[in-house]
Amino acid sequence: MWITLSLTAAGGCTSFWKRDQDDPSNNPKLAKLLKVPDPPDLVREAAIPHGMQSVRVNGVAIVNGLPDTGGPALPSGFRDMLLEEMKRKEIPNPNDFLELNTTALVQVLGTIPPGSRRGDTIDLEILTPTKTEATDLHGGWLLDTRLRHQKVLDSAVRSSDVLAVGTGPVLTRGDHEGEADGALRVQGAVLSGGVVQNDRKLGLVLRPDFQHVKMSAAIAQAINHRFYFFDGSTRRGIAEPIEDDFIQLDVHPRYRNSVARLMAVVRAIGVAPESSNTQVRLTELGERMKQPAKAADAALQLEGLGEPAIPTLLEAVQSSNPELRFYAAEALAYLDREEALDPLIAAIRSEPAFRAPALKALEDMQHHNVVEGLQRLMDSPSLETRYGGFSALRNREDGRQKLAGQNLRGTYRLYQVPSTAKPAVVVSLRRKPEIVLFGDVQPLQIETFFIGPSGIMIRSVPETGQLRISRFQAGKDDAFAEVDNTLPGVLEGLTEVGGGYGDAVSMLRMAKTQGILPDQLAFDPLPKNLRTYYRNEGSEEGDSDEESNGFVSDSEEESDGV
């Protein structure tokens, strides 16, 4: 009996000792682990972005359909990689196929931007190996290729799963830059030729001092209070706390094409729940909106507050200072407020530094008057402004209906845009294969005949005043078309004789070089991102002297014109 009581007493003492050890007050490490950190004022104080880097993908492929300007794929690591890929696809006689003069081995590169979804398209860059017998990729077609991300780990090249697949017609650099340098004829691009295969997730990584499951949940709750959408009939926030140190983010539909802006606004959200202090914060941010050095960040925080911030932004958009007015209008646009429209259109017209972000803010703004506002830009003297406004219109469903471009046999789209400004011809070299004619573009000044690319000849027909387009290619039937003596007629006729986008681009460049295209020709004169805005030192809210503000950009206004 005594032994039993002794063991019971010993067991009881041990149990009490363990509970004493588990008490956080007696275990500093456990207490630190369990203690919830004090919440930061803004999300960015506790978290850094994840997934905001672009992913570079590459592969090896074949360009087919060349008019004997290809060449055998010479022995190399690229050829070995391609043979392995062809065996995977069970292509018969791959070595014989690689010896044809109608094919060329190429390296294919692409960049997948942050927030991409499965099915999104990307441009592909085409390069030929240093040692190649191919002389020209013009008129070629990139056969199906699979693109992966590659890294060097432990002195070995590691490849990811397939992140994109690609195919499409090749637009060579020689088509738009000229053929003086033979290397330009074996380099090029496939516009929107790549298709992304997987969604790219975004997220926030919590800093070490804030890594706690309750803190992760609190930050996600603050984000979801501001950003949510309806998945069917269910309301769902964009943030999901996955770990105590990681929050996964979906891209809100309003920011589908402005992922960087979404991340900046998310990180400018306050963590504490809305309360009576919200009005104090609004007052403080309103004062910062009057200070040029602080206005950009204040506008992000106000955008992060959402609806309660609209009166403060509406007051700020009345500022006489163009910089302060722009920041307020940009935030209002992402809140889909009509009051943002006129200030942003004015900024696009007059301020090169604000042009690209203002157009991006208007591109997805949910208001029917945006289309009319963008159409007003078509009369701007600046070709950059016109084409930037056109691109924003084309990216909107209601804008595309207004533009009503002509599909030229599935090769590219031709747009004729009314404009009172100086006529111009614009050629796209990214994303969309398109040619845009602004204003009353003059016809080609062909007195007798014009020799174009790929066996194309354009001859004047004095009896009818029309033009006769002929195309002669080895191994193919001769093709002919008779068209009106207008630039749209010539471009349509080129497709009738089998010409593609590369032929049209090359023909326009050659016509301009030879002086038979009288109007301005420009390649991708889009507004440039990240231009620098220079303000007067000590400028105040009431400073209305717009001439005192200077701008610098990475290109001149009309530098893309030929």
PDB file of C-alpha atoms in Angstrom, residues 145-344:
ATOM      1  CA  THR A 145       6.713  23.772 -80.090  1.00  0.00           C
ATOM      2  CA  ARG A 146       6.655  23.255 -76.331  1.00  0.00           C
ATOM      3  CA  LEU A 147       8.313  25.858 -74.142  1.00  0.00           C
ATOM      4  CA  ARG A 148       9.808  25.303 -70.695  1.00  0.00           C
ATOM      5  CA  HIS A 149      11.594  27.333 -68.068  1.00  0.00           C
ATOM      6  CA  GLN A 150      15.194  26.270 -67.612  1.00  0.00           C
ATOM      7  CA  LYS A 151      17.656  26.780 -64.753  1.00  0.00           C
ATOM      8  CA  VAL A 152      21.189  25.670 -64.044  1.00  0.00           C
ATOM      9  CA  LEU A 153      21.257  23.747 -60.758  1.00  0.00           C
ATOM     10  CA  ASP A 154      24.255  21.790 -59.495  1.00  0.00           C
ATOM     11  CA  SER A 155      26.071  22.370 -62.803  1.00  0.00           C
ATOM     12  CA  ALA A 156      23.201  20.788 -64.739  1.00  0.00           C
ATOM     13  CA  VAL A 157      20.358  22.289 -66.791  1.00  0.00           C
ATOM     14  CA  ARG A 158      16.975  21.554 -65.221  1.00  0.00           C
ATOM     15  CA  SER A 159      13.754  22.039 -67.177  1.00  0.00           C
ATOM     16  CA  SER A 160      10.266  22.677 -65.857  1.00  0.00           C
ATOM     17  CA  ASP A 161       7.080  21.123 -67.165  1.00  0.00           C
ATOM     18  CA  VAL A 162       5.646  22.637 -70.349  1.00  0.00           C
ATOM     19  CA  LEU A 163       4.567  26.192 -69.503  1.00  0.00           C
ATOM     20  CA  ALA A 164       3.559  27.345 -72.993  1.00  0.00           C
ATOM     21  CA  VAL A 165       3.033  25.970 -76.493  1.00  0.00           C
ATOM     22  CA  GLY A 166       3.508  27.950 -79.675  1.00  0.00           C
ATOM     23  CA  THR A 167       2.920  28.056 -83.427  1.00  0.00           C
ATOM     24  CA  GLY A 168       2.188  30.608 -86.138  1.00  0.00           C
ATOM     25  CA  PRO A 169       3.549  32.722 -89.026  1.00  0.00           C
ATOM     26  CA  VAL A 170       6.977  34.318 -88.604  1.00  0.00           C
ATOM     27  CA  LEU A 171       7.431  38.085 -88.960  1.00  0.00           C
ATOM     28  CA  THR A 172      11.142  38.648 -89.543  1.00  0.00           C
ATOM     29  CA  ARG A 173      13.088  41.665 -88.332  1.00  0.00           C
ATOM     30  CA  GLY A 174      14.150  42.217 -91.923  1.00  0.00           C
ATOM     31  CA  ASP A 175      10.496  42.794 -92.850  1.00  0.00           C
ATOM     32  CA  HIS A 176      10.347  46.006 -90.839  1.00  0.00           C
ATOM     33  CA  GLU A 177      14.002  46.953 -90.289  1.00  0.00           C
ATOM     34  CA  GLY A 178      15.339  46.385 -93.794  1.00  0.00           C
ATOM     35  CA  GLU A 179      17.472  43.715 -95.394  1.00  0.00           C
ATOM     36  CA  ALA A 180      20.911  45.340 -95.380  1.00  0.00           C
ATOM     37  CA  ASP A 181      21.967  43.046 -92.534  1.00  0.00           C
ATOM     38  CA  GLY A 182      21.400  39.400 -93.458  1.00  0.00           C
ATOM     39  CA  ALA A 183      21.162  38.456 -89.760  1.00  0.00           C
ATOM     40  CA  LEU A 184      17.834  40.304 -89.527  1.00  0.00           C
ATOM     41  CA  ARG A 185      16.286  37.895 -92.020  1.00  0.00           C
ATOM     42  CA  VAL A 186      16.852  34.898 -89.734  1.00  0.00           C
ATOM     43  CA  GLN A 187      15.423  36.556 -86.625  1.00  0.00           C
ATOM     44  CA  GLY A 188      11.823  37.428 -85.962  1.00  0.00           C
ATOM     45  CA  ALA A 189       8.688  36.980 -83.921  1.00  0.00           C
ATOM     46  CA  VAL A 190       5.347  35.203 -83.882  1.00  0.00           C
ATOM     47  CA  LEU A 191       2.812  37.711 -82.593  1.00  0.00           C
ATOM     48  CA  SER A 192       0.621  36.141 -79.880  1.00  0.00           C
ATOM     49  CA  GLY A 193       1.939  32.776 -81.056  1.00  0.00           C
ATOM     50  CA  GLY A 194       2.410  31.315 -77.572  1.00  0.00           C
ATOM     51  CA  VAL A 195      -0.397  29.981 -75.390  1.00  0.00           C
ATOM     52  CA  VAL A 196       0.136  29.795 -71.619  1.00  0.00           C
ATOM     53  CA  GLN A 197      -0.606  26.352 -70.179  1.00  0.00           C
ATOM     54  CA  ASN A 198      -0.890  27.062 -66.435  1.00  0.00           C
ATOM     55  CA  ASP A 199      -2.216  29.813 -64.188  1.00  0.00           C
ATOM     56  CA  ARG A 200       0.494  31.864 -62.479  1.00  0.00           C
ATOM     57  CA  LYS A 201      -0.316  32.429 -58.839  1.00  0.00           C
ATOM     58  CA  LEU A 202       0.420  35.624 -56.958  1.00  0.00           C
ATOM     59  CA  GLY A 203       0.906  35.997 -53.250  1.00  0.00           C
ATOM     60  CA  LEU A 204       2.292  37.819 -50.260  1.00  0.00           C
ATOM     61  CA  VAL A 205       5.136  36.513 -48.111  1.00  0.00           C
ATOM     62  CA  LEU A 206       4.992  37.723 -44.518  1.00  0.00           C
ATOM     63  CA  ARG A 207       8.156  39.134 -43.005  1.00  0.00           C
ATOM     64  CA  PRO A 208       9.631  37.077 -40.109  1.00  0.00           C
ATOM     65  CA  ASP A 209       8.354  39.436 -37.393  1.00  0.00           C
ATOM     66  CA  PHE A 210       4.766  38.999 -38.633  1.00  0.00           C
ATOM     67  CA  GLN A 211       4.681  35.271 -39.361  1.00  0.00           C
ATOM     68  CA  HIS A 212       1.734  33.998 -37.378  1.00  0.00           C
ATOM     69  CA  VAL A 213      -1.403  32.171 -38.441  1.00  0.00           C
ATOM     70  CA  LYS A 214      -3.657  34.830 -36.903  1.00  0.00           C
ATOM     71  CA  MET A 215      -1.719  37.641 -38.571  1.00  0.00           C
ATOM     72  CA  SER A 216      -1.920  35.872 -41.937  1.00  0.00           C
ATOM     73  CA  ALA A 217      -5.690  35.495 -41.460  1.00  0.00           C
ATOM     74  CA  ALA A 218      -6.095  39.132 -40.376  1.00  0.00           C
ATOM     75  CA  ILE A 219      -4.249  40.482 -43.435  1.00  0.00           C
ATOM     76  CA  ALA A 220      -6.272  38.218 -45.762  1.00  0.00           C
ATOM     77  CA  GLN A 221      -9.483  39.441 -44.127  1.00  0.00           C
ATOM     78  CA  ALA A 222      -8.478  43.077 -44.638  1.00  0.00           C
ATOM     79  CA  ILE A 223      -7.729  42.422 -48.311  1.00  0.00           C
ATOM     80  CA  ASN A 224     -10.980  40.507 -48.852  1.00  0.00           C
ATOM     81  CA  HIS A 225     -12.974  43.322 -47.248  1.00  0.00           C
ATOM     82  CA  ARG A 226     -11.778  45.535 -50.115  1.00  0.00           C
ATOM     83  CA  PHE A 227     -11.407  43.080 -53.012  1.00  0.00           C
ATOM     84  CA  TYR A 228     -13.949  40.377 -53.741  1.00  0.00           C
ATOM     85  CA  PHE A 229     -15.957  39.065 -56.660  1.00  0.00           C
ATOM     86  CA  PHE A 230     -18.838  36.690 -57.264  1.00  0.00           C
ATOM     87  CA  ASP A 231     -17.927  33.176 -58.318  1.00  0.00           C
ATOM     88  CA  GLY A 232     -21.329  32.171 -59.644  1.00  0.00           C
ATOM     89  CA  SER A 233     -23.641  33.120 -56.790  1.00  0.00           C
ATOM     90  CA  THR A 234     -20.926  32.972 -54.145  1.00  0.00           C
ATOM     91  CA  ARG A 235     -19.028  36.019 -52.943  1.00  0.00           C
ATOM     92  CA  ARG A 236     -15.340  35.239 -52.719  1.00  0.00           C
ATOM     93  CA  GLY A 237     -12.367  37.332 -51.663  1.00  0.00           C
ATOM     94  CA  ILE A 238      -9.125  37.381 -53.625  1.00  0.00           C
ATOM     95  CA  ALA A 239      -6.890  36.499 -50.637  1.00  0.00           C
ATOM     96  CA  GLU A 240      -6.486  33.074 -49.018  1.00  0.00           C
ATOM     97  CA  PRO A 241      -4.104  32.494 -46.068  1.00  0.00           C
ATOM     98  CA  ILE A 242      -2.265  29.300 -47.011  1.00  0.00           C
ATOM     99  CA  GLU A 243       0.418  29.268 -44.300  1.00  0.00           C
ATOM    100  CA  ASP A 244       1.384  31.441 -41.363  1.00  0.00           C
ATOM    101  CA  ASP A 245       3.857  33.142 -43.715  1.00  0.00           C
ATOM    102  CA  PHE A 246       2.059  33.060 -47.089  1.00  0.00           C
ATOM    103  CA  ILE A 247      -1.181  34.499 -48.499  1.00  0.00           C
ATOM    104  CA  GLN A 248      -2.267  33.485 -51.992  1.00  0.00           C
ATOM    105  CA  LEU A 249      -3.913  36.126 -54.195  1.00  0.00           C
ATOM    106  CA  ASP A 250      -6.244  35.858 -57.170  1.00  0.00           C
ATOM    107  CA  VAL A 251      -6.306  38.677 -59.715  1.00  0.00           C
ATOM    108  CA  HIS A 252      -9.421  40.793 -59.274  1.00  0.00           C
ATOM    109  CA  PRO A 253     -11.346  41.078 -62.586  1.00  0.00           C
ATOM    110  CA  ARG A 254     -11.028  44.883 -62.605  1.00  0.00           C
ATOM    111  CA  TYR A 255      -7.237  44.555 -62.552  1.00  0.00           C
ATOM    112  CA  ARG A 256      -6.965  41.685 -65.013  1.00  0.00           C
ATOM    113  CA  ASN A 257      -4.666  43.754 -67.254  1.00  0.00           C
ATOM    114  CA  SER A 258      -3.109  45.793 -64.425  1.00  0.00           C
ATOM    115  CA  VAL A 259      -1.567  43.180 -62.136  1.00  0.00           C
ATOM    116  CA  ALA A 260       1.227  45.457 -60.908  1.00  0.00           C
ATOM    117  CA  ARG A 261      -1.335  48.105 -59.962  1.00  0.00           C
ATOM    118  CA  LEU A 262      -3.394  45.525 -58.052  1.00  0.00           C
ATOM    119  CA  MET A 263      -0.365  44.408 -56.051  1.00  0.00           C
ATOM    120  CA  ALA A 264       0.561  48.018 -55.219  1.00  0.00           C
ATOM    121  CA  VAL A 265      -2.976  48.771 -54.021  1.00  0.00           C
ATOM    122  CA  VAL A 266      -3.247  45.524 -52.019  1.00  0.00           C
ATOM    123  CA  ARG A 267      -0.028  46.382 -50.183  1.00  0.00           C
ATOM    124  CA  ALA A 268      -1.392  49.878 -49.458  1.00  0.00           C
ATOM    125  CA  ILE A 269      -4.468  48.509 -47.657  1.00  0.00           C
ATOM    126  CA  GLY A 270      -4.789  49.136 -43.925  1.00  0.00           C
ATOM    127  CA  VAL A 271      -4.809  46.001 -41.772  1.00  0.00           C
ATOM    128  CA  ALA A 272      -6.962  47.296 -38.911  1.00  0.00           C
ATOM    129  CA  PRO A 273     -10.754  46.976 -39.405  1.00  0.00           C
ATOM    130  CA  GLU A 274     -12.640  50.081 -40.473  1.00  0.00           C
ATOM    131  CA  SER A 275     -13.655  52.204 -37.519  1.00  0.00           C
ATOM    132  CA  SER A 276     -13.982  55.766 -36.421  1.00  0.00           C
ATOM    133  CA  ASN A 277     -10.271  56.085 -37.178  1.00  0.00           C
ATOM    134  CA  THR A 278     -11.069  55.677 -40.874  1.00  0.00           C
ATOM    135  CA  GLN A 279     -12.262  59.263 -41.103  1.00  0.00           C
ATOM    136  CA  VAL A 280      -9.046  60.460 -39.460  1.00  0.00           C
ATOM    137  CA  ARG A 281      -7.063  58.485 -42.013  1.00  0.00           C
ATOM    138  CA  LEU A 282      -9.102  59.936 -44.880  1.00  0.00           C
ATOM    139  CA  THR A 283      -8.376  63.442 -43.631  1.00  0.00           C
ATOM    140  CA  GLU A 284      -4.647  62.716 -43.402  1.00  0.00           C
ATOM    141  CA  LEU A 285      -4.566  61.198 -46.894  1.00  0.00           C
ATOM    142  CA  GLY A 286      -6.517  64.164 -48.248  1.00  0.00           C
ATOM    143  CA  GLU A 287      -3.784  66.461 -46.970  1.00  0.00           C
ATOM    144  CA  ARG A 288      -1.102  64.270 -48.569  1.00  0.00           C
ATOM    145  CA  MET A 289      -2.947  64.518 -51.877  1.00  0.00           C
ATOM    146  CA  LYS A 290      -2.045  68.205 -51.851  1.00  0.00           C
ATOM    147  CA  GLN A 291       1.687  67.442 -51.664  1.00  0.00           C
ATOM    148  CA  PRO A 292       3.298  66.339 -54.961  1.00  0.00           C
ATOM    149  CA  ALA A 293       5.955  64.215 -53.249  1.00  0.00           C
ATOM    150  CA  LYS A 294       3.326  62.231 -51.306  1.00  0.00           C
ATOM    151  CA  ALA A 295       0.320  62.279 -53.629  1.00  0.00           C
ATOM    152  CA  ALA A 296       1.083  59.120 -55.633  1.00  0.00           C
ATOM    153  CA  ASP A 297       1.270  56.922 -52.521  1.00  0.00           C
ATOM    154  CA  ALA A 298      -1.727  58.661 -50.928  1.00  0.00           C
ATOM    155  CA  ALA A 299      -3.781  57.886 -54.037  1.00  0.00           C
ATOM    156  CA  LEU A 300      -2.858  54.183 -53.761  1.00  0.00           C
ATOM    157  CA  GLN A 301      -3.973  54.112 -50.126  1.00  0.00           C
ATOM    158  CA  LEU A 302      -7.218  55.873 -50.990  1.00  0.00           C
ATOM    159  CA  GLU A 303      -7.837  53.386 -53.784  1.00  0.00           C
ATOM    160  CA  GLY A 304      -7.200  50.659 -51.215  1.00  0.00           C
ATOM    161  CA  LEU A 305      -9.921  52.109 -48.992  1.00  0.00           C
ATOM    162  CA  GLY A 306     -12.422  51.867 -51.847  1.00  0.00           C
ATOM    163  CA  GLU A 307     -15.831  53.575 -51.742  1.00  0.00           C
ATOM    164  CA  PRO A 308     -15.231  55.631 -48.551  1.00  0.00           C
ATOM    165  CA  ALA A 309     -12.301  57.370 -50.291  1.00  0.00           C
ATOM    166  CA  ILE A 310     -14.279  58.640 -53.286  1.00  0.00           C
ATOM    167  CA  PRO A 311     -15.203  62.072 -51.823  1.00  0.00           C
ATOM    168  CA  THR A 312     -11.544  62.704 -50.941  1.00  0.00           C
ATOM    169  CA  LEU A 313     -10.435  61.746 -54.447  1.00  0.00           C
ATOM    170  CA  LEU A 314     -13.171  63.842 -56.051  1.00  0.00           C
ATOM    171  CA  GLU A 315     -11.878  66.854 -54.149  1.00  0.00           C
ATOM    172  CA  ALA A 316      -8.290  66.113 -55.179  1.00  0.00           C
ATOM    173  CA  VAL A 317      -9.153  65.733 -58.865  1.00  0.00           C
ATOM    174  CA  GLN A 318     -10.154  69.414 -58.917  1.00  0.00           C
ATOM    175  CA  SER A 319      -6.563  70.450 -58.212  1.00  0.00           C
ATOM    176  CA  SER A 320      -4.965  72.925 -60.611  1.00  0.00           C
ATOM    177  CA  ASN A 321      -1.690  71.001 -60.400  1.00  0.00           C
ATOM    178  CA  PRO A 322      -1.585  68.454 -63.286  1.00  0.00           C
ATOM    179  CA  GLU A 323       0.377  65.901 -61.281  1.00  0.00           C
ATOM    180  CA  LEU A 324      -2.010  65.893 -58.323  1.00  0.00           C
ATOM    181  CA  ARG A 325      -4.991  65.839 -60.671  1.00  0.00           C
ATOM    182  CA  PHE A 326      -3.615  62.810 -62.496  1.00  0.00           C
ATOM    183  CA  TYR A 327      -2.995  60.693 -59.376  1.00  0.00           C
ATOM    184  CA  ALA A 328      -6.521  61.334 -58.131  1.00  0.00           C
ATOM    185  CA  ALA A 329      -8.085  60.619 -61.536  1.00  0.00           C
ATOM    186  CA  GLU A 330      -6.113  57.388 -61.937  1.00  0.00           C
ATOM    187  CA  ALA A 331      -7.387  56.065 -58.603  1.00  0.00           C
ATOM    188  CA  LEU A 332     -10.945  57.112 -59.467  1.00  0.00           C
ATOM    189  CA  ALA A 333     -10.710  55.238 -62.769  1.00  0.00           C
ATOM    190  CA  TYR A 334      -9.879  51.986 -60.979  1.00  0.00           C
ATOM    191  CA  LEU A 335     -12.908  52.676 -58.783  1.00  0.00           C
ATOM    192  CA  ASP A 336     -14.935  53.016 -62.025  1.00  0.00           C
ATOM    193  CA  ARG A 337     -15.944  56.621 -61.425  1.00  0.00           C
ATOM    194  CA  GLU A 338     -16.971  58.651 -64.472  1.00  0.00           C
ATOM    195  CA  GLU A 339     -15.314  61.756 -62.986  1.00  0.00           C
ATOM    196  CA  ALA A 340     -11.927  60.240 -63.883  1.00  0.00           C
ATOM    197  CA  LEU A 341     -12.567  60.328 -67.625  1.00  0.00           C
ATOM    198  CA  ASP A 342     -11.997  63.961 -68.624  1.00  0.00           C
ATOM    199  CA  PRO A 343      -8.904  64.517 -66.413  1.00  0.00           C
ATOM    200  CA  LEU A 344      -7.276  61.359 -67.759  1.00  0.00           C
TER     201      LEU A 344
END
